[in-house]
Each structure stands twice: as structure tokens, then as C-alpha cells.
Short mmCIF file of C-alpha atoms in Angstrom, two decimals:
data_model
loop_
_atom_site.label_atom_id
_atom_site.label_comp_id
_atom_site.label_asym_id
_atom_site.label_seq_id
_atom_site.Cartn_x
_atom_site.Cartn_y
_atom_site.Cartn_z
CA TRP Q 1 -16.28 -8.60 -5.14
CA LEU Q 2 -13.61 -6.14 -6.15
CA PHE Q 3 -14.34 -2.98 -8.02
CA LEU Q 4 -11.15 -1.46 -9.32
CA LEU Q 5 -12.93 1.21 -11.31
CA LEU Q 6 -16.29 2.46 -10.13
CA GLY Q 7 -17.58 4.83 -12.74
CA PHE Q 8 -21.08 6.10 -13.02
CA VAL Q 9 -23.00 8.50 -15.18
CA THR Q 10 -24.40 11.44 -13.26
CA PHE Q 11 -27.82 10.40 -12.07
CA SER Q 12 -28.87 13.33 -9.93
CA HIS Q 13 -28.40 16.95 -10.89
CA GLN Q 14 -29.09 17.95 -7.29
CA THR Q 15 -26.39 15.80 -5.66
CA PHE Q 16 -23.77 15.54 -8.41
CA ALA Q 17 -24.00 18.89 -10.10
CA GLN Q 18 -20.22 19.04 -10.54
CA MET Q 19 -20.22 16.07 -12.95
CA PRO Q 20 -21.37 16.70 -16.53
CA VAL Q 21 -24.03 14.24 -17.68
CA GLY Q 22 -22.61 11.25 -19.54
CA GLN Q 23 -19.04 11.55 -18.30
CA TRP Q 24 -17.15 9.03 -16.17
CA ARG Q 25 -14.63 9.35 -13.35
CA THR Q 26 -12.82 7.00 -11.02
CA HIS Q 27 -13.66 6.41 -7.36
CA LEU Q 28 -10.80 4.43 -5.85
CA PRO Q 29 -9.69 3.71 -2.27
CA TYR Q 30 -6.26 5.11 -1.51
CA SER Q 31 -5.83 3.99 2.09
CA SER Q 32 -3.90 0.79 1.23
CA ALA Q 33 -0.50 2.47 0.89
CA THR Q 34 2.36 0.18 -0.11
CA CYS Q 35 5.30 2.57 -0.54
CA LEU Q 36 6.32 6.21 -0.69
CA GLU Q 37 9.04 8.41 -2.11
CA VAL Q 38 10.02 11.95 -1.12
CA THR Q 39 11.41 14.43 -3.64
CA SER Q 40 12.30 18.11 -3.19
CA GLU Q 41 8.84 19.09 -4.40
CA ALA Q 42 6.41 16.44 -3.19
CA VAL Q 43 5.67 13.14 -1.49
CA TRP Q 44 4.59 10.34 -3.81
CA CYS Q 45 2.43 7.64 -2.21
CA GLY Q 46 1.88 4.35 -4.02
CA THR Q 47 -1.19 2.28 -3.19
CA GLU Q 48 -2.90 -0.90 -4.32
CA HIS Q 49 -5.17 1.15 -6.57
CA GLY Q 50 -3.01 3.93 -7.90
CA LEU Q 51 -0.89 6.88 -6.91
CA PHE Q 52 -1.37 10.23 -5.25
CA ILE Q 53 1.04 13.12 -4.80
CA TYR Q 54 1.17 15.64 -1.95
CA ASN Q 55 2.72 18.89 -3.17
CA PHE Q 56 4.75 20.94 -0.70
CA ASP Q 57 4.11 24.35 -2.29
CA ASP Q 58 0.32 24.50 -2.07
CA GLN Q 59 -0.34 21.36 0.04
CA SER Q 60 -2.62 20.03 -2.69
CA VAL Q 61 -3.19 16.35 -3.40
CA GLN Q 62 -3.14 15.09 -6.98
CA VAL Q 63 -4.47 11.66 -7.93
CA ARG Q 64 -2.80 9.71 -10.73
CA SER Q 65 -4.24 6.64 -12.45
CA ARG Q 66 -4.51 4.98 -15.83
CA ILE Q 67 -6.76 7.82 -16.91
CA ASP Q 68 -3.77 10.16 -16.47
CA GLY Q 69 -1.37 7.93 -18.38
CA MET Q 70 -0.17 5.38 -15.83
CA ASN Q 71 0.08 1.85 -17.18
CA ASP Q 72 -1.06 -0.15 -14.14
CA GLN Q 73 -2.37 0.38 -10.63
CA ASN Q 74 -1.08 -2.03 -7.94
CA ILE Q 75 2.15 -0.23 -7.02
CA LEU Q 76 4.67 -2.09 -4.85
CA SER Q 77 7.78 0.12 -5.08
CA MET Q 78 9.02 3.56 -6.16
CA ARG Q 79 12.36 5.36 -6.31
CA TYR Q 80 13.30 8.73 -7.72
CA SER Q 81 16.55 9.25 -9.61
CA GLU Q 82 17.74 12.84 -9.22
CA GLU Q 83 20.40 12.30 -11.85
CA TYR Q 84 17.91 11.26 -14.53
CA GLY Q 85 14.88 13.16 -13.24
CA THR Q 86 12.94 9.94 -13.32
CA MET Q 87 10.47 8.30 -10.96
CA VAL Q 88 10.70 4.53 -11.29
CA ILE Q 89 7.40 2.83 -10.45
CA GLY Q 90 7.18 -0.93 -10.00
CA TYR Q 91 3.89 -2.83 -10.14
CA ALA Q 92 2.70 -6.21 -8.90
CA SER Q 93 2.18 -7.28 -12.52
CA GLY Q 94 5.85 -6.85 -13.41
CA ARG Q 95 5.17 -3.71 -15.40
CA ILE Q 96 7.42 -0.67 -14.85
CA ASP Q 97 6.61 2.97 -15.44
CA LEU Q 98 9.35 5.57 -15.91
CA TYR Q 99 7.84 8.99 -15.20
CA ARG Q 100 9.95 11.73 -16.72
CA GLY Q 101 9.05 15.17 -18.06
CA GLY Q 102 5.34 14.65 -17.43
CA GLN Q 103 5.22 11.43 -19.46
CA TYR Q 104 5.00 7.74 -18.52
CA ARG Q 105 7.27 5.34 -20.38
CA LEU Q 106 6.09 1.73 -20.09
CA ILE Q 107 8.61 -1.10 -19.69
CA ASP Q 108 6.59 -4.30 -19.98
CA ASP Q 109 9.19 -6.94 -20.91
CA ILE Q 110 8.71 -8.75 -17.60
CA PHE Q 111 4.93 -8.66 -17.84
CA ARG Q 112 4.98 -10.08 -21.39
CA SER Q 113 7.65 -12.72 -20.78
CA ASN Q 114 6.44 -16.31 -21.18
CA GLN Q 115 9.63 -17.61 -19.58
CA ILE Q 116 8.69 -16.22 -16.18
CA ILE Q 117 6.04 -18.40 -14.55
CA GLY Q 118 4.19 -17.24 -11.45
CA LEU Q 119 4.47 -13.93 -9.63
CA LYS Q 120 6.29 -11.01 -11.23
CA ASN Q 121 6.16 -8.52 -8.36
CA ILE Q 122 8.58 -5.59 -8.40
CA ASN Q 123 9.25 -5.64 -4.65
CA HIS Q 124 12.00 -3.03 -4.30
CA ILE Q 125 14.09 -0.61 -6.38
CA HIS Q 126 17.77 0.13 -5.75
CA LEU Q 127 19.48 2.94 -7.66
CA ARG Q 128 23.13 2.83 -8.68
CA GLY Q 129 24.20 5.41 -11.26
CA ARG Q 130 22.42 4.93 -14.56
CA PHE Q 131 20.92 1.65 -13.43
CA ALA Q 132 17.87 0.75 -11.35
CA TYR Q 133 18.03 -2.73 -9.85
CA LEU Q 134 14.58 -4.23 -9.38
CA SER Q 135 14.10 -6.90 -6.73
CA SER Q 136 11.43 -9.21 -8.07
CA SER Q 137 9.64 -12.47 -7.37
CA PHE Q 138 12.05 -14.34 -9.63
CA GLY Q 139 15.40 -12.56 -9.08
CA ILE Q 140 16.94 -9.19 -9.92
CA VAL Q 141 16.40 -7.05 -13.03
CA GLU Q 142 18.92 -4.46 -14.21
CA LEU Q 143 17.16 -1.49 -15.82
CA ASP Q 144 19.10 1.10 -17.80
CA LEU Q 145 17.59 4.52 -17.01
CA GLU Q 146 19.50 6.27 -19.77
CA ARG Q 147 18.40 3.94 -22.56
CA GLU Q 148 15.08 3.13 -20.87
CA GLU Q 149 15.43 -0.60 -21.35
CA ILE Q 150 16.13 -3.77 -19.41
CA ARG Q 151 19.77 -4.75 -19.71
CA ASN Q 152 20.07 -7.96 -17.64
CA THR Q 153 18.19 -10.38 -15.44
CA PHE Q 154 19.94 -12.10 -12.54
CA VAL Q 155 18.46 -15.42 -11.41
CA VAL Q 156 20.27 -15.74 -8.09
CA GLY Q 157 18.84 -18.83 -6.38
CA PRO Q 158 20.91 -21.99 -5.74
CA GLY Q 159 21.20 -24.07 -8.88
CA GLY Q 160 19.65 -21.27 -10.91
CA SER Q 161 16.33 -21.38 -9.09
CA LYS Q 162 14.05 -18.37 -9.28
CA LEU Q 163 14.45 -17.24 -5.67
CA PRO Q 164 12.30 -14.20 -4.78
CA VAL Q 165 14.31 -11.11 -3.84
CA TYR Q 166 12.72 -8.49 -1.57
CA GLY Q 167 15.46 -5.88 -1.31
CA LEU Q 168 18.90 -5.00 -2.68
CA THR Q 169 21.73 -2.68 -1.72
CA ASP Q 170 25.47 -2.30 -2.25
CA ASP Q 171 28.46 -1.05 -0.25
CA GLY Q 172 30.57 -0.06 -3.23
CA ASN Q 173 32.18 -3.49 -3.44
CA LYS Q 174 29.34 -5.99 -3.18
CA PHE Q 175 25.65 -6.38 -3.81
CA TYR Q 176 23.51 -7.67 -0.92
CA ALA Q 177 20.12 -9.23 -1.65
CA ALA Q 178 17.45 -10.02 0.96
CA THR Q 179 15.61 -13.30 0.34
CA ASP Q 180 13.49 -15.84 2.20
CA SER Q 181 16.59 -18.04 2.45
CA GLY Q 182 19.03 -15.48 3.76
CA LEU Q 183 21.31 -12.72 2.53
CA LEU Q 184 22.95 -13.27 -0.87
CA MET Q 185 26.18 -11.48 -1.81
CA ALA Q 186 27.94 -10.88 -5.13
CA SER Q 187 30.93 -8.78 -6.15
CA LEU Q 188 30.21 -5.64 -8.16
CA SER Q 189 33.23 -6.49 -10.31
CA GLU Q 190 31.79 -9.89 -11.24
CA PRO Q 191 31.57 -9.88 -15.07
CA ASN Q 192 28.55 -12.22 -15.18
CA LEU Q 193 26.05 -11.57 -12.42
CA SER Q 194 23.50 -13.56 -14.43
CA ASN Q 195 25.40 -16.68 -13.34
CA PHE Q 196 23.86 -17.91 -10.10
CA ASN Q 197 27.31 -19.10 -8.95
CA ALA Q 198 28.31 -15.44 -8.57
CA TRP Q 199 25.84 -15.15 -5.68
CA GLN Q 200 26.72 -16.72 -2.35
CA PHE Q 201 24.86 -16.76 0.96
CA GLU Q 202 26.28 -14.90 3.94
CA PRO Q 203 26.79 -17.87 6.33
CA SER Q 204 25.51 -16.35 9.57
CA LEU Q 205 22.03 -15.58 8.21
CA ARG Q 206 21.66 -18.63 5.95
CA GLY Q 207 18.10 -19.88 6.11
CA LYS Q 208 16.70 -16.71 7.68
CA ALA Q 209 13.73 -15.03 6.01
CA LEU Q 210 14.80 -11.45 5.22
CA LYS Q 211 12.58 -8.81 3.63
CA HIS Q 212 14.78 -5.69 3.89
CA VAL Q 213 18.38 -4.66 3.44
CA ALA Q 214 20.14 -1.26 3.36
CA TYR Q 215 23.65 0.16 3.40
CA PHE Q 216 24.17 2.92 5.95
CA ALA Q 217 27.21 4.65 7.47
CA GLY Q 218 29.73 1.95 6.56
CA SER Q 219 27.55 -1.04 7.48
CA VAL Q 220 24.99 -3.31 5.88
CA ALA Q 221 21.73 -3.52 7.83
CA THR Q 222 18.80 -5.92 7.72
CA LEU Q 223 15.82 -6.78 9.91
CA LEU Q 224 15.28 -10.05 11.75
CA GLY Q 225 12.19 -10.22 13.93
CA ASP Q 226 12.34 -7.41 16.49
CA SER Q 227 16.05 -6.73 15.92
CA LEU Q 228 18.11 -4.58 13.60
CA MET Q 229 21.10 -6.58 12.34
CA ARG Q 230 24.28 -4.62 11.57
CA PHE Q 231 27.05 -6.19 9.45
CA ASN Q 232 30.44 -4.54 9.96
CA ASN Q 233 33.98 -5.94 9.61
CA SER Q 234 32.54 -9.38 8.78
CA ASN Q 235 30.63 -9.47 12.09
CA TRP Q 236 26.93 -9.16 12.89
CA THR Q 237 25.62 -7.12 15.79
CA ALA Q 238 21.97 -7.41 16.86
CA ILE Q 239 20.24 -4.24 18.07
CA ARG Q 240 16.91 -5.11 19.67
CA LEU Q 241 14.50 -2.25 19.20
CA ASP Q 242 11.06 -3.05 20.67
CA THR Q 243 10.97 -6.52 22.18
CA GLY Q 244 8.28 -8.71 20.64
CA PHE Q 245 7.28 -6.22 17.93
CA ALA Q 246 8.30 -7.15 14.40
CA ASN Q 247 9.92 -4.44 12.30
CA THR Q 248 8.19 -3.69 9.00
CA GLY Q 249 10.36 -1.15 7.17
CA LEU Q 250 14.01 -0.19 6.65
CA GLU Q 251 15.14 2.88 4.70
CA ALA Q 252 18.52 4.63 4.50
CA ARG Q 253 17.72 8.18 3.39
CA ASN Q 254 18.93 11.72 4.01
CA GLY Q 255 21.77 10.69 6.32
CA GLU Q 256 19.54 8.62 8.61
CA LEU Q 257 18.40 5.02 8.92
CA GLN Q 258 14.66 4.66 9.54
CA ILE Q 259 13.30 1.44 11.05
CA THR Q 260 9.52 1.14 11.17
CA ASN Q 261 7.53 -1.21 13.36
CA VAL Q 262 3.89 -1.44 14.36
CA PHE Q 263 3.84 1.59 16.64
CA ARG Q 264 6.98 3.71 16.26
CA VAL Q 265 9.89 4.71 14.05
CA HIS Q 266 13.51 4.37 15.17
CA SER Q 267 15.92 6.76 13.51
CA LEU Q 268 19.69 6.21 13.60
CA SER Q 269 22.22 8.89 12.73
CA ASN Q 270 25.58 8.32 11.04
CA ASP Q 271 27.22 7.36 14.34
CA TRP Q 272 24.55 4.66 14.82
CA GLN Q 273 23.16 6.45 17.86
CA GLN Q 274 19.49 5.74 18.18
CA ARG Q 275 16.69 8.28 18.28
CA THR Q 276 13.11 7.08 18.70
CA PHE Q 277 10.03 8.73 17.24
CA THR Q 278 6.91 7.48 18.96
CA PHE Q 279 3.75 8.30 17.10
CA SER Q 280 0.07 8.02 17.85
CA ASN Q 281 -2.72 8.44 15.36
CA GLU Q 282 -6.08 6.72 15.08
CA ASN Q 283 -5.51 6.16 11.35
CA ILE Q 284 -2.45 3.95 11.82
CA VAL Q 285 -3.28 0.37 10.82
CA ARG Q 286 -0.25 -1.42 9.34
CA PRO Q 287 2.86 0.80 8.94
CA VAL Q 288 4.89 -0.20 5.89
CA MET Q 289 7.76 2.27 5.70
CA ALA Q 290 8.84 5.74 6.81
CA ILE Q 291 11.14 8.43 5.42
CA ARG Q 292 12.28 11.42 7.45
CA SER Q 293 12.78 14.59 5.41
CA GLY Q 294 13.66 17.80 7.22
CA SER Q 295 11.36 18.20 10.20
CA ASN Q 296 8.71 15.86 8.81
CA LEU Q 297 8.40 12.11 9.13
CA TRP Q 298 6.37 10.56 6.30
CA MET Q 299 4.77 7.15 6.73
CA ALA Q 300 3.06 4.80 4.29
CA ASP Q 301 0.43 2.74 6.08
CA ASN Q 302 -1.52 -0.15 4.56
CA GLY Q 303 -4.93 0.88 5.82
CA GLY Q 304 -4.23 4.46 6.84
CA GLY Q 305 -2.72 5.80 3.62
CA LEU Q 306 -0.11 8.57 3.92
CA LEU Q 307 0.63 10.05 7.33
CA ARG Q 308 2.74 13.06 8.20
CA PHE Q 309 4.27 13.54 11.66
CA PHE Q 310 5.58 16.93 12.72
CA GLU Q 311 6.70 17.65 16.29
CA GLY Q 312 4.53 14.83 17.61
CA PHE Q 313 1.45 15.86 15.65
CA GLY Q 314 0.04 13.28 13.22
CA GLN Q 315 -1.88 14.17 10.07
CA GLN Q 316 -3.52 11.77 7.62
CA ILE Q 317 -3.32 12.75 3.95
CA LEU Q 318 -5.74 10.99 1.62
CA PRO Q 319 -7.54 11.87 -1.60
CA GLU Q 320 -11.32 11.64 -1.52
CA GLY Q 321 -12.34 8.04 -2.13
CA PRO Q 322 -14.21 5.02 -0.75
CA TYR Q 323 -12.87 3.17 2.28
CA SER Q 324 -12.80 -0.20 0.54
CA ASP Q 325 -12.60 -1.76 -2.92
CA ASN Q 326 -15.34 -4.28 -2.09
CA ALA Q 327 -18.65 -3.76 -3.90
CA LEU Q 328 -21.52 -6.23 -4.13
CA GLN Q 329 -24.45 -3.94 -4.89
CA LEU Q 330 -25.05 -0.27 -5.71
CA SER Q 331 -28.12 1.81 -4.91
CA ALA Q 332 -28.46 5.36 -6.24
CA GLN Q 333 -31.05 7.94 -5.24
CA ASN Q 334 -31.20 11.72 -4.89
CA ALA Q 335 -29.70 11.47 -1.40
CA GLY Q 336 -26.57 9.78 -2.75
CA LEU Q 337 -24.96 6.48 -3.68
CA LEU Q 338 -24.85 3.48 -1.34
CA VAL Q 339 -22.36 0.64 -1.87
CA ALA Q 340 -22.90 -2.69 -0.11
CA THR Q 341 -19.56 -4.39 0.47
CA GLY Q 342 -20.48 -7.82 1.87
CA GLY Q 343 -20.80 -11.29 0.43
CA VAL Q 344 -21.12 -14.97 1.25
CA LYS Q 345 -19.24 -18.13 0.46
CA THR Q 346 -20.67 -20.67 -1.99
CA THR Q 347 -21.75 -22.66 1.08
CA LEU Q 348 -23.84 -19.62 2.22
CA GLU Q 349 -21.46 -19.02 5.12
CA PRO Q 350 -20.58 -15.37 5.89
CA LEU Q 351 -17.34 -13.78 4.75
CA TYR Q 352 -17.30 -11.65 7.92
CA ASN Q 353 -16.55 -8.57 5.86
CA SER Q 354 -16.74 -5.56 8.20
CA ASP Q 355 -16.39 -2.83 5.56
CA GLY Q 356 -20.09 -2.07 5.98
CA CYS Q 357 -21.88 0.37 3.68
CA LEU Q 358 -19.99 3.00 1.70
CA VAL Q 359 -21.82 6.30 1.18
CA PHE Q 360 -21.13 8.91 -1.51
CA ALA Q 361 -23.07 12.12 -0.95
CA GLN Q 362 -22.30 15.81 -1.50
CA GLU Q 363 -19.04 14.85 -3.24
CA LYS Q 364 -17.76 13.11 -0.09
CA TRP Q 365 -17.24 9.47 0.78
CA SER Q 366 -18.07 8.06 4.21
CA ARG Q 367 -18.54 4.64 5.77
CA LEU Q 368 -21.18 3.05 7.98
CA SER Q 369 -19.95 -0.06 9.77
CA ARG Q 370 -20.08 -1.80 13.12
CA TYR Q 371 -17.12 0.33 14.18
CA ASN Q 372 -18.66 3.78 13.75
CA ILE Q 373 -22.49 3.68 13.69
CA PRO Q 374 -23.73 5.76 16.68
CA GLY Q 375 -26.01 3.90 19.06
CA LEU Q 376 -25.18 0.46 17.69
CA PRO Q 377 -25.74 -2.20 20.41
CA ASP Q 378 -22.69 -4.10 21.63
CA SER Q 379 -24.27 -7.33 20.36
CA LEU Q 380 -23.98 -5.97 16.80
CA LYS Q 381 -20.44 -4.75 17.33
CA SER Q 382 -18.88 -8.00 18.50
CA GLY Q 383 -21.64 -10.43 19.53
CA ASP Q 384 -22.58 -13.80 18.06
CA TYR Q 385 -24.19 -12.10 15.04
CA PRO Q 386 -22.23 -8.88 14.46
CA LEU Q 387 -23.02 -6.39 11.73
CA VAL Q 388 -20.98 -7.84 8.89
CA ASP Q 389 -21.53 -8.64 5.22
CA VAL Q 390 -23.88 -5.86 4.14
CA MET Q 391 -25.61 -7.41 1.12
CA GLN Q 392 -27.74 -4.45 0.08
CA ALA Q 393 -28.30 -0.86 1.20
CA ILE Q 394 -31.14 1.45 0.22
CA TYR Q 395 -32.55 4.84 1.18
CA ASP Q 396 -36.18 5.08 2.22
CA PRO Q 397 -37.77 6.60 -0.93
CA PHE Q 398 -40.16 8.66 1.21
CA GLN Q 399 -37.69 9.78 3.89
CA SER Q 400 -34.19 10.41 2.57
CA ASN Q 401 -32.58 10.54 6.02
CA ARG Q 402 -33.62 6.93 6.67
CA MET Q 403 -31.80 3.94 5.22
CA TYR Q 404 -31.80 0.16 5.57
CA LEU Q 405 -28.88 -2.26 5.52
CA ALA Q 406 -29.60 -5.89 4.69
CA THR Q 407 -26.93 -8.01 6.38
CA TRP Q 408 -26.03 -11.68 6.26
CA GLY Q 409 -26.73 -12.81 9.82
CA ALA Q 410 -27.49 -9.62 11.74
CA GLY Q 411 -30.85 -9.00 10.12
CA LEU Q 412 -32.20 -5.79 8.61
CA ILE Q 413 -30.63 -2.68 10.15
CA GLU Q 414 -32.54 0.60 10.19
CA LEU Q 415 -30.63 3.90 10.45
CA VAL Q 416 -31.90 7.46 10.73
CA ASN Q 417 -29.42 10.27 10.07
CA GLY Q 418 -26.73 7.60 10.24
CA ARG Q 419 -27.74 6.56 13.76
CA PHE Q 420 -28.96 3.08 14.71
CA GLN Q 421 -32.71 2.68 15.22
CA MET Q 422 -33.61 -0.99 15.01
CA ALA Q 423 -32.35 -4.43 14.00
CA TYR Q 424 -35.14 -6.57 12.53
CA ASN Q 425 -34.63 -10.32 12.86
CA PRO Q 426 -36.74 -13.52 13.19
CA LYS Q 427 -37.32 -12.78 16.89
CA ASN Q 428 -39.04 -9.41 16.42
CA SER Q 429 -40.33 -9.45 12.83
CA SER Q 430 -41.62 -11.66 10.03
CA LEU Q 431 -38.08 -12.31 8.77
CA GLN Q 432 -37.21 -16.01 8.66
CA TYR Q 433 -33.96 -17.94 8.60
CA ILE Q 434 -33.08 -19.87 5.47
CA PRO Q 435 -34.08 -23.53 6.10
CA GLY Q 436 -31.04 -25.62 6.97
#
């Protein structure tokens, strides 16, 4: 049911006068943010469907996609090298884009490799001089930024197994890699890091699933459940942040350590003294990571997109686009475009997709769902047959402010000016259930 590129020829001069007839454009959801990077000029936000950039000078938002030269769309990681003026972009496919001087340079060795079976995610990027170290689903990749080529691949799992790596850092003497099996260490002076024997588990965290690691103010830090783990002088210290709330992000940037969890950011200064930034915004869904830059705190949220927090005030920054990438059926009339997002299983059971109906009108996207339709009865919000799985949506051809949503289970929903009017079902109309 995914649509990764929704393009359509202009079908109504009245509604879509800005689009020349016969031309195409992308309509992508940008709310599923996966990562961000802050430079001196802008904030780059990577999402499942592309990239957008918030410029500091004019506060404009620029959307980047394959149409603009990018070589993929599902971004998992980004890091900017000041030294080489290069933004390193890692994709779920294993592809890598090096953005430099307005051009994208594709590195697709991992994507094309037949020796790598399974996932090829570029989970994290660690910069060290001329090299970018890419934590991937099969190990670590050493990328030469100067020569723009892959130099080495480190398969670090026991016995040479392709152990997924989720994060990497170094303290000037050793590399530290976060894995599902614990924290792996290797000496920077090791002549052959491709040899799995060069990588050894730190004993205290052996067997622990670790997704993050960072070096900050003389200590290695990682996250374990609701605690920040600090490794200093061969000893671990646990700093419990918010009891019972798992931490989701760890970034050492701009002289601070940022720890993100589901409802706040903890910021530690160089003396490891904790400062807490509590935030509240209706657009927060699943915080992924945060970077503090100057007086602003920037957050990537998987569901809320890019959020900026300044002196307690939260602002969502998103390009214009549909809420969801689900699309089952399209209906276009003068009033606008309606996108039904639902579906059913092969057994005719509902998917319980609550994305609802996506509306594109007057160059703006909106959403009609059980969460935001005015006047919707409680029984359709969370009852036995809630408003889910919109299978088709159409405007009334004789009254453009009236529309109908055909749902799988909740009946036929009538809306006027976006407000609920009636739900037609077998109890109050000629509609019938499917036999059996």
C-alpha cells in the first residue's frame, strides 16, 4: 500500500493553477524523521522518504529528493565533515551519498555487493580525520572522504560473524562499537582491524543490547534501559535519568552530551553535571535524537518530523506533504484530491490503519481521521468498530463541501465541511455485511 512517489498531471486549472499541465512533482510525507545534522548554516533532517533542510538565514525549508540528485530516499544517518565540506548520508539500502559543492557523489559498493547477504543499513556515521566510519548491519565500513572511496570493511563479530553495529566512537586510543551483544573494543594502532580477533567485548556489558555509544569529556558513554552508562578509569557508573523511560538518543556535540528519551532531553556539560530540558509539544510522537546548538534544541522525531525548542517554546518544522505514505485509492475532482489509506488482509480482516483520508486542496495537505474529525461519535473513535481502513473517499459531485468515506467495518461516513454528519451501516441503511 505504499506510495513512495505520488505524481499526478494537473487535472484542475482552478485548484492546481501553480502546476503546468503535463508536469510531475513529488508529494512525500516528511514526518518520519530518522536523524538530523546541524551545520553553521542549516539543520538537515533525514526521513524515511527523503531530506529537507531548514536554513537559518531566511528560515526557508528546502526539500531534497532523487529529483534533485539524491541517489536514494530512506535515510538512516548523516554527519557533516567541516574539514572536507562534505555531508555524508547513509541509507537503509547500503548506498552512501557524499554531498559536496552542490553535487551528490554516489558510493554504492555496499549496495552492489553480492557477498553481503541480508540488511545493509548504514546505522551511524563516526568521523575521524579523513575517514568516516559507517556502522552497518554487517560490521563497520571505513570510507575515505578525500579519495571518495571505501577503504576497508571490518567484520567484528565473534568468529568473523557479521554482527550488526549501531554506533561507533573512539577516545584517541580505542574504537568502541555498540552492538546487540555488548560493547566491542579495538586499538586504533591495530594494523589489521579487518581481523575479528582485534575486536574484544568489554566484559561488564557482555551480552547487553546497546544501540548508542559516544565519547565525551574523557569518558565513553552508552545507554542501557533508563540509565546512562559512563566508562571511566576502567569502571562503569550508571546514571539513572528518568526511571522506567527508555532512552532513545545519545549525541556528543558542541561541548555537551544530549540524551533523548520519550519526553525530555538531558544535557550534560563537560563536568558531567546534568541539566534537564523538559519539552512539551503535541507533535512529539517518537523522539529519535536531539542536538543542542546555541540557544536552540533540535529534535528529530519519527512521527513529528523536525522540532525546534527555544526557551521552552516548541515549533514543528515540516515541508508541505501528506501525513502518511499509505495509498489505496485516489479520487480527484475540482475540490481537490482525496487519498484513501486503508486496506485489508487477504483473509478480509481489517489492518486497523488509522491514517484516514488524506486531502490535497489549495496546495495544502490535511488529514481526516478518527483523531481529528469534528463531531465524530466516541464509538467511531475507539469503539468496537472504529473509523479505520478508509477504502475509498469521494466528493459529492453536486456539493463539493460534502464527501463520503467508505471504511472497512465502520460503514459509510458522511462529512460536510470536514465535520461528521452520519455513519451509514446495516442498522440504519440498506448496506449489508459480507456473508460469513
